[in-house]
Short mmCIF file of C-alpha atoms in Angstrom, two decimals:
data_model
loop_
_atom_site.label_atom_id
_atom_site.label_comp_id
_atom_site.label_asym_id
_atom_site.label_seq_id
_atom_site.Cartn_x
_atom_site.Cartn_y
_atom_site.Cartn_z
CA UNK A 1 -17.52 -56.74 -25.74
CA UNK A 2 -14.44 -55.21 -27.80
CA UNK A 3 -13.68 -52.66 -25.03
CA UNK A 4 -13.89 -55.26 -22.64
CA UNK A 5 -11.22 -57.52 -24.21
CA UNK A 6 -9.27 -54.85 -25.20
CA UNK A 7 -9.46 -53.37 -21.80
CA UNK A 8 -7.94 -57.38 -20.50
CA UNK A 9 -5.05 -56.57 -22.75
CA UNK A 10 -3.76 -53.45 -20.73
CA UNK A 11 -4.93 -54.39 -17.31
CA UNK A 12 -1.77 -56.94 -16.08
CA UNK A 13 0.53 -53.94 -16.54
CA UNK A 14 -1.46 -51.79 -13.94
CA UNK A 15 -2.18 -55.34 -12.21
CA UNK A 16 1.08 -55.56 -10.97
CA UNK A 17 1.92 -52.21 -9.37
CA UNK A 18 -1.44 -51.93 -7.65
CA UNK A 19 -1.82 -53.79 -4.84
CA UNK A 20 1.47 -53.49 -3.06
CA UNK A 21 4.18 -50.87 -4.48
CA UNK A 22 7.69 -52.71 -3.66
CA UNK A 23 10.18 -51.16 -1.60
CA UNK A 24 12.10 -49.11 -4.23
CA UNK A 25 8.97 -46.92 -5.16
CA UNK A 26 8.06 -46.33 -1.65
CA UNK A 27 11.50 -45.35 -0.97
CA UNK A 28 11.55 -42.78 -4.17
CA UNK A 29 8.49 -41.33 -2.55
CA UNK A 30 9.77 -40.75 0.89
CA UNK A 31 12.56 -39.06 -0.55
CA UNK A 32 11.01 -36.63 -2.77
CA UNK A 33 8.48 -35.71 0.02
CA UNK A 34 11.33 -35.20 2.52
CA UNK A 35 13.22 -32.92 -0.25
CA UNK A 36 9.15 -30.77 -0.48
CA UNK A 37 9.35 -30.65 3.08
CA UNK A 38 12.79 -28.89 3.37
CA UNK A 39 11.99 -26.28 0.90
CA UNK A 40 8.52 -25.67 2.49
CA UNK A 41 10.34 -24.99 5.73
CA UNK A 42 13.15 -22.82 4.64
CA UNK A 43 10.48 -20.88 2.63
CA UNK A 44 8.45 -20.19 5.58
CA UNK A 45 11.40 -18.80 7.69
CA UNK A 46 12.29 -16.53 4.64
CA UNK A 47 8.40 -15.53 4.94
CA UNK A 48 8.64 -15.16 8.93
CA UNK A 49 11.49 -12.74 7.96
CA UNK A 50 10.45 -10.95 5.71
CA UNK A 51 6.73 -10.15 7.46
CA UNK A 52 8.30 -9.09 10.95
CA UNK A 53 9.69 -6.34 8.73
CA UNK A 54 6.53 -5.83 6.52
CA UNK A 55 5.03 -5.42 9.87
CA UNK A 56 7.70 -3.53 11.50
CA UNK A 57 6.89 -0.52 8.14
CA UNK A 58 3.44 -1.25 8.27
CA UNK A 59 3.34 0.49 11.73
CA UNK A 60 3.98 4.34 10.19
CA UNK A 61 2.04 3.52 7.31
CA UNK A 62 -1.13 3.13 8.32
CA UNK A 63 -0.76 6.59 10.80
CA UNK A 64 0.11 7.90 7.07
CA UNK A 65 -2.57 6.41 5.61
CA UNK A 66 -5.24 6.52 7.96
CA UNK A 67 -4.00 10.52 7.68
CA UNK A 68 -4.44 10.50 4.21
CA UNK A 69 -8.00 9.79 4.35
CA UNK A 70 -8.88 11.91 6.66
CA UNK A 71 -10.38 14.35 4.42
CA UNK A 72 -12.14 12.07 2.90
CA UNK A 73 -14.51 11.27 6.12
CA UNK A 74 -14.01 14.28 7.81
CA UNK A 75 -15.42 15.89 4.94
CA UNK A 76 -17.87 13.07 3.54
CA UNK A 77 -17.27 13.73 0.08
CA UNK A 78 -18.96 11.56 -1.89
CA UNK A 79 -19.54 11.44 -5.23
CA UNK A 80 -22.98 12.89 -7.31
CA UNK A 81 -25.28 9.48 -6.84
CA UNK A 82 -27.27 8.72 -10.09
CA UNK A 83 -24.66 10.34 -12.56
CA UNK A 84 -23.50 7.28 -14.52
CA UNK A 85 -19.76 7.85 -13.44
CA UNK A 86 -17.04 6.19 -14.16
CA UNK A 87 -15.57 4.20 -11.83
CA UNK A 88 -11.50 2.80 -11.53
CA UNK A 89 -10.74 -0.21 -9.54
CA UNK A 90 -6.99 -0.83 -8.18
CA UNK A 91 -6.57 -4.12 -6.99
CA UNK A 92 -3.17 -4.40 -5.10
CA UNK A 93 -1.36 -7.63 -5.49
CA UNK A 94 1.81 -9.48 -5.75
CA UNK A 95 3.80 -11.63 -8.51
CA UNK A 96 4.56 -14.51 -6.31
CA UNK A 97 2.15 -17.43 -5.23
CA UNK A 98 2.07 -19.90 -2.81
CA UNK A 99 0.67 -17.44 -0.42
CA UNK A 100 -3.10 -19.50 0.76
CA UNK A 101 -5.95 -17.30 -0.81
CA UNK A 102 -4.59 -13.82 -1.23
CA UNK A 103 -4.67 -13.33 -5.21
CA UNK A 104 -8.11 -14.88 -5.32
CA UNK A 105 -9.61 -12.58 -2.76
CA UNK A 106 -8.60 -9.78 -4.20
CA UNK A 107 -9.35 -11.24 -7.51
CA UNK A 108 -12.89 -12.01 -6.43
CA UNK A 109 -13.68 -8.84 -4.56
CA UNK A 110 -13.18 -7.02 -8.14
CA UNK A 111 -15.05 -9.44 -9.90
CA UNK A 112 -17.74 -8.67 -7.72
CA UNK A 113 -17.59 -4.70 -8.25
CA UNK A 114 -17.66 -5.17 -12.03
CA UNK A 115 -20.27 -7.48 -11.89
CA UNK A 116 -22.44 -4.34 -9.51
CA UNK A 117 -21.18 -1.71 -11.35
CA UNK A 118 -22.11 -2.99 -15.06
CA UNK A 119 -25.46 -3.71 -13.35
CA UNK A 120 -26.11 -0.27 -12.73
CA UNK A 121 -25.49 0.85 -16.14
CA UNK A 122 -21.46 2.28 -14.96
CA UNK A 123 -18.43 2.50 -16.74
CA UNK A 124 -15.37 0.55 -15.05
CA UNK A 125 -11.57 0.48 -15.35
CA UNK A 126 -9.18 -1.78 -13.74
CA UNK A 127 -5.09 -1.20 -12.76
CA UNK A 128 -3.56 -3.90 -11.38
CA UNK A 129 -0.80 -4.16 -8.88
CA UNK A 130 1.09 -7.68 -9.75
CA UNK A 131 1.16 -10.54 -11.83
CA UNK A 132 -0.95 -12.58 -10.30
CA UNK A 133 -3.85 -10.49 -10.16
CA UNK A 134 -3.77 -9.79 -14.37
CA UNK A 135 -3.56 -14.14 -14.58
CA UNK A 136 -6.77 -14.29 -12.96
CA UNK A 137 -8.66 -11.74 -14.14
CA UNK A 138 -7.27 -11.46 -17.85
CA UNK A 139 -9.50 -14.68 -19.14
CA UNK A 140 -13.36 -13.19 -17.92
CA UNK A 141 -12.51 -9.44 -17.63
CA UNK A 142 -9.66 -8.54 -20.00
CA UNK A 143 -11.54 -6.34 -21.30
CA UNK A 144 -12.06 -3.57 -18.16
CA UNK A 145 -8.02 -4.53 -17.72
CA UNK A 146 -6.67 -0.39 -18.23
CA UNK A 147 -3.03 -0.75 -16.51
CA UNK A 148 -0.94 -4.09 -15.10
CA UNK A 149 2.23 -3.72 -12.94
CA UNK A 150 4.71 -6.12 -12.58
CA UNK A 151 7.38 -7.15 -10.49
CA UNK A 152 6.23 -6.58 -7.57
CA UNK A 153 6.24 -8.20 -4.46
CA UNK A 154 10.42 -8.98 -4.65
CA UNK A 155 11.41 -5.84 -2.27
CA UNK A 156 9.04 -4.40 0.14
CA UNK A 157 7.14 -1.71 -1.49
CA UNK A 158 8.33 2.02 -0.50
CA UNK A 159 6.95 5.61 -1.75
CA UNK A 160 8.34 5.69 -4.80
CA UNK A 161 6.78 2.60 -6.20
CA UNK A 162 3.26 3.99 -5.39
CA UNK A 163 3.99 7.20 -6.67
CA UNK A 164 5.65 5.15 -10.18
CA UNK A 165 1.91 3.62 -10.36
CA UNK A 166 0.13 6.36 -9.70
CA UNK A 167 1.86 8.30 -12.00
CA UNK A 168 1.62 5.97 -14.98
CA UNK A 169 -2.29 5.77 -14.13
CA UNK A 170 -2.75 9.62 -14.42
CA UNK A 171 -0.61 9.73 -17.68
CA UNK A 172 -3.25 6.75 -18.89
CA UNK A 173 -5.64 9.88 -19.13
CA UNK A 174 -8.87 7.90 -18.16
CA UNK A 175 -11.13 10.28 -15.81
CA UNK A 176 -12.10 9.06 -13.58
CA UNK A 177 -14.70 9.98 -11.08
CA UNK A 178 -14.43 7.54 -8.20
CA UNK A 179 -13.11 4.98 -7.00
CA UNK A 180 -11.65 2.40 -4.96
CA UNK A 181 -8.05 0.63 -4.04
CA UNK A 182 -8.93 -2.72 -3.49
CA UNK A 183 -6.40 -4.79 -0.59
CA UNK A 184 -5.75 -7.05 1.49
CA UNK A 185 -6.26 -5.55 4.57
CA UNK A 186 -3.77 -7.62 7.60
CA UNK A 187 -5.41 -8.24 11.07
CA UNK A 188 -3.34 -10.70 12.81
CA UNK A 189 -0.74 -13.33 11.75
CA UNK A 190 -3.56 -15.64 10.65
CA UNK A 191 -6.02 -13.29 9.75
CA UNK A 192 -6.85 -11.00 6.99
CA UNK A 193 -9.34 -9.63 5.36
CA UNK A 194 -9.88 -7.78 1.77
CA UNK A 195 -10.88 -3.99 1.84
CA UNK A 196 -10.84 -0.77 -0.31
CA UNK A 197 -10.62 2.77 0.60
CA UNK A 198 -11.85 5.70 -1.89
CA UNK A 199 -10.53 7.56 -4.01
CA UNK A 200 -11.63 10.40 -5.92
CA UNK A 201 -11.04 12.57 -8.83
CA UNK A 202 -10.09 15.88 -8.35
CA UNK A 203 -13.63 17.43 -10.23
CA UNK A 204 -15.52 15.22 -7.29
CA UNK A 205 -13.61 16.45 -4.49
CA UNK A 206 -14.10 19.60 -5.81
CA UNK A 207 -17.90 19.88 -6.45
CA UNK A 208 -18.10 18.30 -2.87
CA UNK A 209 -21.06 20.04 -0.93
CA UNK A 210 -18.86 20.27 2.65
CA UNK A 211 -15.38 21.46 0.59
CA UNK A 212 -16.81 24.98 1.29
CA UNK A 213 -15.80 25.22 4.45
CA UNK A 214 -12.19 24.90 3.35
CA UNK A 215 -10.29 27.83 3.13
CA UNK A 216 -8.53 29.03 0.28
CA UNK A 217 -7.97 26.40 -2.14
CA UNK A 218 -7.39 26.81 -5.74
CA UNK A 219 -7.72 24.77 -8.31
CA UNK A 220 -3.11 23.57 -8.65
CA UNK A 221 -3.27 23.44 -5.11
CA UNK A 222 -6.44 20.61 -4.97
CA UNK A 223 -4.54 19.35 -8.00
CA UNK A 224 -1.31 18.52 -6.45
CA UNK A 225 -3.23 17.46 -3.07
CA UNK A 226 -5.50 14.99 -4.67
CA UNK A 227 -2.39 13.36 -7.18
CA UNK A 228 -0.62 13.07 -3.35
CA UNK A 229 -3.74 11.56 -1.58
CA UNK A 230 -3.79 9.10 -4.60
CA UNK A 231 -0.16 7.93 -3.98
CA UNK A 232 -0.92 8.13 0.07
CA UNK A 233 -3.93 5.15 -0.47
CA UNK A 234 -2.00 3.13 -2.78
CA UNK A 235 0.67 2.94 -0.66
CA UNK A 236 -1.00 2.20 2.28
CA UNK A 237 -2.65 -0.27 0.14
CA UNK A 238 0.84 -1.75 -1.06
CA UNK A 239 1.94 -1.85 2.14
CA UNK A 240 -1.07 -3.76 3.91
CA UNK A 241 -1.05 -5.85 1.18
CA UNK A 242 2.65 -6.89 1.62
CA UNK A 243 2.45 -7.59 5.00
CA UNK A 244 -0.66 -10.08 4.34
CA UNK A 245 0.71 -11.89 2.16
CA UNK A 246 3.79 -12.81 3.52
CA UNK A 247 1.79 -13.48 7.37
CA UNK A 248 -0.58 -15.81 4.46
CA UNK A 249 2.44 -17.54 3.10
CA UNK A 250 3.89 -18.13 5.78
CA UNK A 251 0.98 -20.48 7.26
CA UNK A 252 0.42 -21.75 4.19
CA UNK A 253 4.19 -22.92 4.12
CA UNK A 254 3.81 -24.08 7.70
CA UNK A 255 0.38 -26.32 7.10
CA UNK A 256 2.62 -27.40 3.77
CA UNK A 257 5.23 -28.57 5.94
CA UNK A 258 2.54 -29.98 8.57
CA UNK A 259 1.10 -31.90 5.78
CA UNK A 260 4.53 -33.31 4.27
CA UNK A 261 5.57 -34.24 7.80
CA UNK A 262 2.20 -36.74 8.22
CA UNK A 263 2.67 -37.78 4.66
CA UNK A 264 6.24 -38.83 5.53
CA UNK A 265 5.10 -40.85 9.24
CA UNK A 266 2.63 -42.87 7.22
CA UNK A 267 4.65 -43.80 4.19
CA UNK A 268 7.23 -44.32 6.70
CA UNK A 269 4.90 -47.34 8.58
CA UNK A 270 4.17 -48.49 4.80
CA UNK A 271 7.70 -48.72 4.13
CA UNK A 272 8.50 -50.76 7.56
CA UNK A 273 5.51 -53.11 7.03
CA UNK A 274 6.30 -53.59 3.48
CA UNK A 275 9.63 -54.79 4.49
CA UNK A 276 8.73 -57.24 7.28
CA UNK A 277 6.11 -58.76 4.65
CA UNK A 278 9.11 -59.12 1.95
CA UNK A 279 11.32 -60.54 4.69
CA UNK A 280 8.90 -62.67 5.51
CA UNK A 281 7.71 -63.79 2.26
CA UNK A 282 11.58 -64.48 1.61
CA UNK A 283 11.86 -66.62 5.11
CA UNK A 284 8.75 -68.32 4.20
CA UNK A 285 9.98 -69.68 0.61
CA UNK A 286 13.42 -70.51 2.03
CA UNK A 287 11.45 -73.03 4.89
CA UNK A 288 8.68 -74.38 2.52
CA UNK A 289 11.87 -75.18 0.04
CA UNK A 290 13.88 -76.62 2.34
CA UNK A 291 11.07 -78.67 4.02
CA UNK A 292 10.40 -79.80 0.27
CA UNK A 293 13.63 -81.07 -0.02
CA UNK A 294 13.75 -83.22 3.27
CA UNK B 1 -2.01 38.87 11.66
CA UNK B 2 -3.55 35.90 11.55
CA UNK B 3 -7.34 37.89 11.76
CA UNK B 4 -6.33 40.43 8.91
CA UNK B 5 -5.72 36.64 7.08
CA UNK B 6 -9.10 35.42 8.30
CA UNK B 7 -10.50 38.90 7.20
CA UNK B 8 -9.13 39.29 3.65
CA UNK B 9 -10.08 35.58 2.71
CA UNK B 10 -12.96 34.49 4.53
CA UNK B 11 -16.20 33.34 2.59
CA UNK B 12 -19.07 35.53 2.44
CA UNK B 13 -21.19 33.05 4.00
CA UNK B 14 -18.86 33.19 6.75
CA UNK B 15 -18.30 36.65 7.17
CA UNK B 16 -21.09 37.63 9.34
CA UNK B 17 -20.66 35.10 11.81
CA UNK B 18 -17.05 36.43 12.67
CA UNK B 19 -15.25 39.60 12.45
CA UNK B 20 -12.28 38.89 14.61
CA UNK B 21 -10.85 35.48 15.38
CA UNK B 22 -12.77 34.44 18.97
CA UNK B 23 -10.95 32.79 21.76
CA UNK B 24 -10.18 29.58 21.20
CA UNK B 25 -12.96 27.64 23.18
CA UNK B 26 -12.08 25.00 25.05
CA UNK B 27 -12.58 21.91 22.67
CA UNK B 28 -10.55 23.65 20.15
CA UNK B 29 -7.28 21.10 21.07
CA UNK B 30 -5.49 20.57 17.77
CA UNK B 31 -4.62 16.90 17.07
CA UNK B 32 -2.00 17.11 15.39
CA UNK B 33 -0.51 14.08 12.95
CA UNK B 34 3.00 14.27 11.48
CA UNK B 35 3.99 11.42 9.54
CA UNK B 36 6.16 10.47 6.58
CA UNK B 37 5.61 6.85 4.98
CA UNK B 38 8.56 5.13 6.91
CA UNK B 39 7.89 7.03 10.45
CA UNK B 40 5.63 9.00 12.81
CA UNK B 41 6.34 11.53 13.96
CA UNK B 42 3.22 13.02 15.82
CA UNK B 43 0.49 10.91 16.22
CA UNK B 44 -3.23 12.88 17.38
CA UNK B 45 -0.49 14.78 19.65
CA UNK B 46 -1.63 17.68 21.16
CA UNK B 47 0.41 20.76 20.25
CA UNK B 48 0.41 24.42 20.66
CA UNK B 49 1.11 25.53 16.69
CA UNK B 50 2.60 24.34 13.83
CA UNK B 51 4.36 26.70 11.08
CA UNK B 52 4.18 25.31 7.60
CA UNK B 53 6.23 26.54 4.89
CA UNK B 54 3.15 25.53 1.46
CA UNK B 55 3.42 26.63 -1.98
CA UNK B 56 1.16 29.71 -1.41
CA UNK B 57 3.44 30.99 1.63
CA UNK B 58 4.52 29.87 4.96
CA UNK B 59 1.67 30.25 7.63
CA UNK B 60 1.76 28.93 11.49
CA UNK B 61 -1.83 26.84 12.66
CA UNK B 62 -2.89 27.62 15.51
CA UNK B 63 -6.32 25.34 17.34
CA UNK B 64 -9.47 26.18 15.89
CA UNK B 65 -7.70 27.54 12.74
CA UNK B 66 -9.58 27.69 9.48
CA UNK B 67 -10.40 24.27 7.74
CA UNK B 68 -8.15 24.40 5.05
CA UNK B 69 -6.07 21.94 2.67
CA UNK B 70 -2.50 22.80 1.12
CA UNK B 71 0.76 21.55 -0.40
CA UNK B 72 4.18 21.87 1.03
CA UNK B 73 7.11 22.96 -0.75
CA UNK B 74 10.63 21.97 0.85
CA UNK B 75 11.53 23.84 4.13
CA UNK B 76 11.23 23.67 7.94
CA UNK B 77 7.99 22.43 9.75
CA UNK B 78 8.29 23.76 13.20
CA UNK B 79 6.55 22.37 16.14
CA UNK B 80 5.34 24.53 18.91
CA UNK B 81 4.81 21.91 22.20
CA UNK B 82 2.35 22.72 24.49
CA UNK B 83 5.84 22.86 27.22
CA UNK B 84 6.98 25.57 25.10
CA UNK B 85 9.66 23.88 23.15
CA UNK B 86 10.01 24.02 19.80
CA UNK B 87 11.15 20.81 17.67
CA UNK B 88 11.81 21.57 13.98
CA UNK B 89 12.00 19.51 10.87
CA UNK B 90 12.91 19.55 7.21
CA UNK B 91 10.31 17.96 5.04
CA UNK B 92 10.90 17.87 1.02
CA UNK B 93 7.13 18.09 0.22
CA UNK B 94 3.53 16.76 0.89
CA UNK B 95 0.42 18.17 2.49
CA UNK B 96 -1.77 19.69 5.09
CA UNK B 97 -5.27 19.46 5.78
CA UNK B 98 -6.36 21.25 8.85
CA UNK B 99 -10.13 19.77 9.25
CA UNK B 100 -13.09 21.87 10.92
CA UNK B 101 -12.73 19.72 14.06
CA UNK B 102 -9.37 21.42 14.58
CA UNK B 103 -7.55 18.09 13.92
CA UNK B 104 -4.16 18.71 11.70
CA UNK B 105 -2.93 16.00 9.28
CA UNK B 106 0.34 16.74 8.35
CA UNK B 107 1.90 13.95 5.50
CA UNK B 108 5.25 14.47 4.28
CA UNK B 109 6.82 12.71 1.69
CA UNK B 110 10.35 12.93 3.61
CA UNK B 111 11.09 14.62 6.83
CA UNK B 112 13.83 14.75 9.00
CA UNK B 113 14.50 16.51 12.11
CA UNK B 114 16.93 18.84 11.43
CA UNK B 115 19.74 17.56 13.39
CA UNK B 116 20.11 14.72 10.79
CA UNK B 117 20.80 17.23 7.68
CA UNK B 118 23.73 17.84 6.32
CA UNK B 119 23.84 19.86 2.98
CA UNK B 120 26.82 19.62 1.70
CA UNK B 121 25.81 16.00 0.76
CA UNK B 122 22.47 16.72 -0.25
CA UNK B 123 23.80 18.32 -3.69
CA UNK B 124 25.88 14.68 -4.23
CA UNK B 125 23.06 12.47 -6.13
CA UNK B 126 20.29 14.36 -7.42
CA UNK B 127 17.95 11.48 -6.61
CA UNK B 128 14.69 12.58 -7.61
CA UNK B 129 12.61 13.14 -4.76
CA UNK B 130 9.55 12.66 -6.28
CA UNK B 131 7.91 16.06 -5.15
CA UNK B 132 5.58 17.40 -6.35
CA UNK B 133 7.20 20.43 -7.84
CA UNK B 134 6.35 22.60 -10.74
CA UNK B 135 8.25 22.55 -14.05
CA UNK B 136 11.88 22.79 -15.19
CA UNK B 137 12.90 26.44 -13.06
CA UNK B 138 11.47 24.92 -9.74
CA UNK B 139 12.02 21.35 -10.16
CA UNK B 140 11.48 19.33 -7.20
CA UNK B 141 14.85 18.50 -6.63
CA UNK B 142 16.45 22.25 -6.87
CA UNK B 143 13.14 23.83 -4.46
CA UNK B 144 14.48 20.67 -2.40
CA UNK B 145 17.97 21.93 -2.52
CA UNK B 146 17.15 25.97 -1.78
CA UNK B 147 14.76 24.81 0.78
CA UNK B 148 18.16 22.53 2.56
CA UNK B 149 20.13 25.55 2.18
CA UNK B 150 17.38 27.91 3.41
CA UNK B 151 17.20 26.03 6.64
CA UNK B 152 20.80 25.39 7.22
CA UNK B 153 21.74 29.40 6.97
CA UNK B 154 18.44 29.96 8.79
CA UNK B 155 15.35 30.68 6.65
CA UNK B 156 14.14 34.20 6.59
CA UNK B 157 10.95 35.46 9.02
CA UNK B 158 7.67 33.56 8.04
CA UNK B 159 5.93 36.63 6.14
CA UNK B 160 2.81 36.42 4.01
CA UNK B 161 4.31 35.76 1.07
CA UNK B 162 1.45 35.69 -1.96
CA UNK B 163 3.68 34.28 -4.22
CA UNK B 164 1.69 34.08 -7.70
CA UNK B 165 3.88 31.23 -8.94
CA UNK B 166 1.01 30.29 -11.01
CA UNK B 167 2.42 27.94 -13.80
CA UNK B 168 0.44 25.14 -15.12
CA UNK B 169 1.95 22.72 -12.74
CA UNK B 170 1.16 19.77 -13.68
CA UNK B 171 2.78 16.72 -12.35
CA UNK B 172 6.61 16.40 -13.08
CA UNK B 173 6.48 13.12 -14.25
CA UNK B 174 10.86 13.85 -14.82
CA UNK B 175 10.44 13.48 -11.06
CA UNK B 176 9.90 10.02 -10.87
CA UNK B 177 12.41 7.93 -12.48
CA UNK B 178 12.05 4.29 -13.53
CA UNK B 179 13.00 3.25 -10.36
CA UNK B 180 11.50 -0.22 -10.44
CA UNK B 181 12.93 -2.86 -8.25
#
């Protein structure tokens, strides 16, 4: 009963603006969508640029890449099953959002490894390439969280980014036995899809029942090779990565736009129909007044 | 040469089965990849040899040449085409595998063909290449130099050089600056 007549107090000043928004508010809204809808467009020609050219590099890359893992298959090294090992996750991001569900994927593929890997009784570290990536997982998981890298994602990646990470995750002195560099993986313009590729530490490679066959190797010269393949995947990862999410932002830009451009043809019929109705709400008093008069 | 190398380091498991190298059979066609991270090169190509100048000497792979894996140090990678023609290029470091299906991965961190060197601006901005070089005395950036200078005068004959350069090389980290964008 109280709530009820208290609620009769407030309810003319909502009353009012319900039922039919007057001309000035639709008109604030039409502008401010219009304003959305040039950004969204000039941001997804920026994104159209910049993934022809994140395409364009992606070509040599993934020769590189694909080369770099080359031992890995050809050889089929694997790591010792039922040794609890320790495991290292690099999930390869960006900074920047408004790019559809790239972070997220990423984001939940990891999730996902944790979650199998703690199940099985293994120990798991995370690096993180970009901002974005440490947002999402820093609330649940902060705790597997061993190295974050920012700023990426301005300027296309190049060698000497991946080798700056990799470094910095070698100096972090965590050994690791295997593991896994987690990306986006780009198919097409509108099509995705998030992978991982091995890695391994250098004891692994090592112990690796087909490295026999491998001629002369000693121990600097595995050393060096496996710090190299390490940079080789996460730049291939980097670059995939790059080239998905600006192919992801740009369609989400474009269904952005799509959307603003309906929202903007229906507000626009509101707006005309709202002003015949006042015009002919005006006419209307103007003849019953005069006819009152005569 | 190449069997007095298969000879000296072969495994004993492997010794019995060969005592000389044997004729390359006929599926022994070397696919041969050649890329730096901003361009291929060779891509599965099929090439007569490839001389490599690593960290434990220069050697020249050949189809059907032992599986093997090793680093480069700066110098020329020459390419022997199955026309006969020989295409060089400079690469600053990377690495080799040479799988037991004969194919070749070859990833350098920079390569150029040699026609695009020119060494007197290569000592101008000691960028670090980010090699992977040993410590102060062979830095990555001064093998890089030596190995520009090497190629430009013309680099002595590929011999079997053993060099037991065997310093605790572990990863420059001076190599890489904070180049951050």
């Amino acid at each position: 009963m109280f709530a009820r007549t208290s609620a009769l107090v407030f309810l003319p000043q909502c009353g009012q603006v319900r039922n039919m928004a007057t001309l000035k508010d639709i008109t604030i809204r039409l502008k401010s969508i219009k304003n959305i809808q040039k950004i969204t467009k000039s941001m997804k020609m920026v994104a159209a640029a910049k993934y022809a050219r994140a395409e364009r590099q992606l070509k040599p890359a993934r020769v590189y890449g694909n080369g770099a893992g080359a031992l890995y298959e050809k050889a089929e090294i694997k790591a010792p099953e039922g040794v609890a090992n320790k495991h290292l996750l690099i999930g390869v991001s960006s900074d920047r959002g408004l790019c559809g569900a790239v972070h997220s994927n990423v984001a939940k593929a990891i999730k996902a490894k944790i979650a199998n890997l703690t199940g099985e009784g293994k120990e798991v570290m995370v690096v993180n390439v970009g901002d974005k990536l440490r947002n999402i997982l820093q609330r649940t998981h902060g705790s597997y969280l061993l190295l974050s890298c920012k700023e990426v994602g301005r300027k296309p990646p190049t060698f000497t980014d991946a080798s700056i990470v990799a470094t910095e995750l070698l100096n972090m002195g965590y050994e690791f036995d295997q593991g896994a560099v987690i990306y986006n993986r780009f198919r097409s313009v509108i099509s995705y899809k998030t992978d991982e590729k091995p890695i391994f530490s250098i004891d692994t490679v090592a112990n690796s029942e087909n490295m026999g066959i491998y001629d002369d190797i000693d121990a600097d010269v595995l050393r060096n090779y496996q710090e190299f393949a390490l940079v080789n995947t996460i730049y291939f990862g980097l670059k995939e990565s790059t080239t998905s999410e600006q192919s992801a932002r740009m369609t989400a830009m474009d269904s952005a736009s799509k959307n603003a451009s309906e929202m903007i043809d229906k507000l626009t019929l509101t707006f005309n129909r709202t002003r015949q109705a006042v015009i002919t709400k005006e006419l209307i008093e103007i003849i019953s007044g005069a006819a009152a008069l005569t | 040469m190449m069997a007095a190398r298969f000879l000296r380091r072969s495994l004993p498991v492997l010794r019995q089965a060969r005592c000389y190298a044997d004729a390359p059979s006929g599926s022994a066609q070397m696919s041969f990849t050649f890329a730096s991270p901003t361009q291929v090169y060779f891509k599965e190509a099929s090439v007569k040899q490839v001389d490599v100048p690593t960290l434990t000497g220069a050697f020249g792979i050949l189809p059907a040449h032992v599986p093997t894996l090793q680093v480069l140090r700066p110098g020329v990678v020459t390419v022997f085409n199955d026309d006969g023609s020989a295409t060089k290029f400079f690469v600053s470091s990377g690495s080799i595998t040479v799988n037991a299906d004969s194919s070749v991965q070859l990833l350098a961190e920079e390569a150029f063909p040699l026609d695009q060197l020119d060494v007197a601006r290569s000592e101008v901005g000691t960028e670090p290449i980010g090699g992977f070089g040993r410590e102060e005395k062979n830095s990555s950036s001064t093998l890089l130099h030596h190995g520009l200078q090497e190629t430009v005068e013309g680099a002595p004959p590929y011999t079997h050089r053993r060099d037991s350069s065997g310093e605790g090389g572990k990863l420059s980290s001076s190599a890489y600056t904070s180049q951050t964008n």
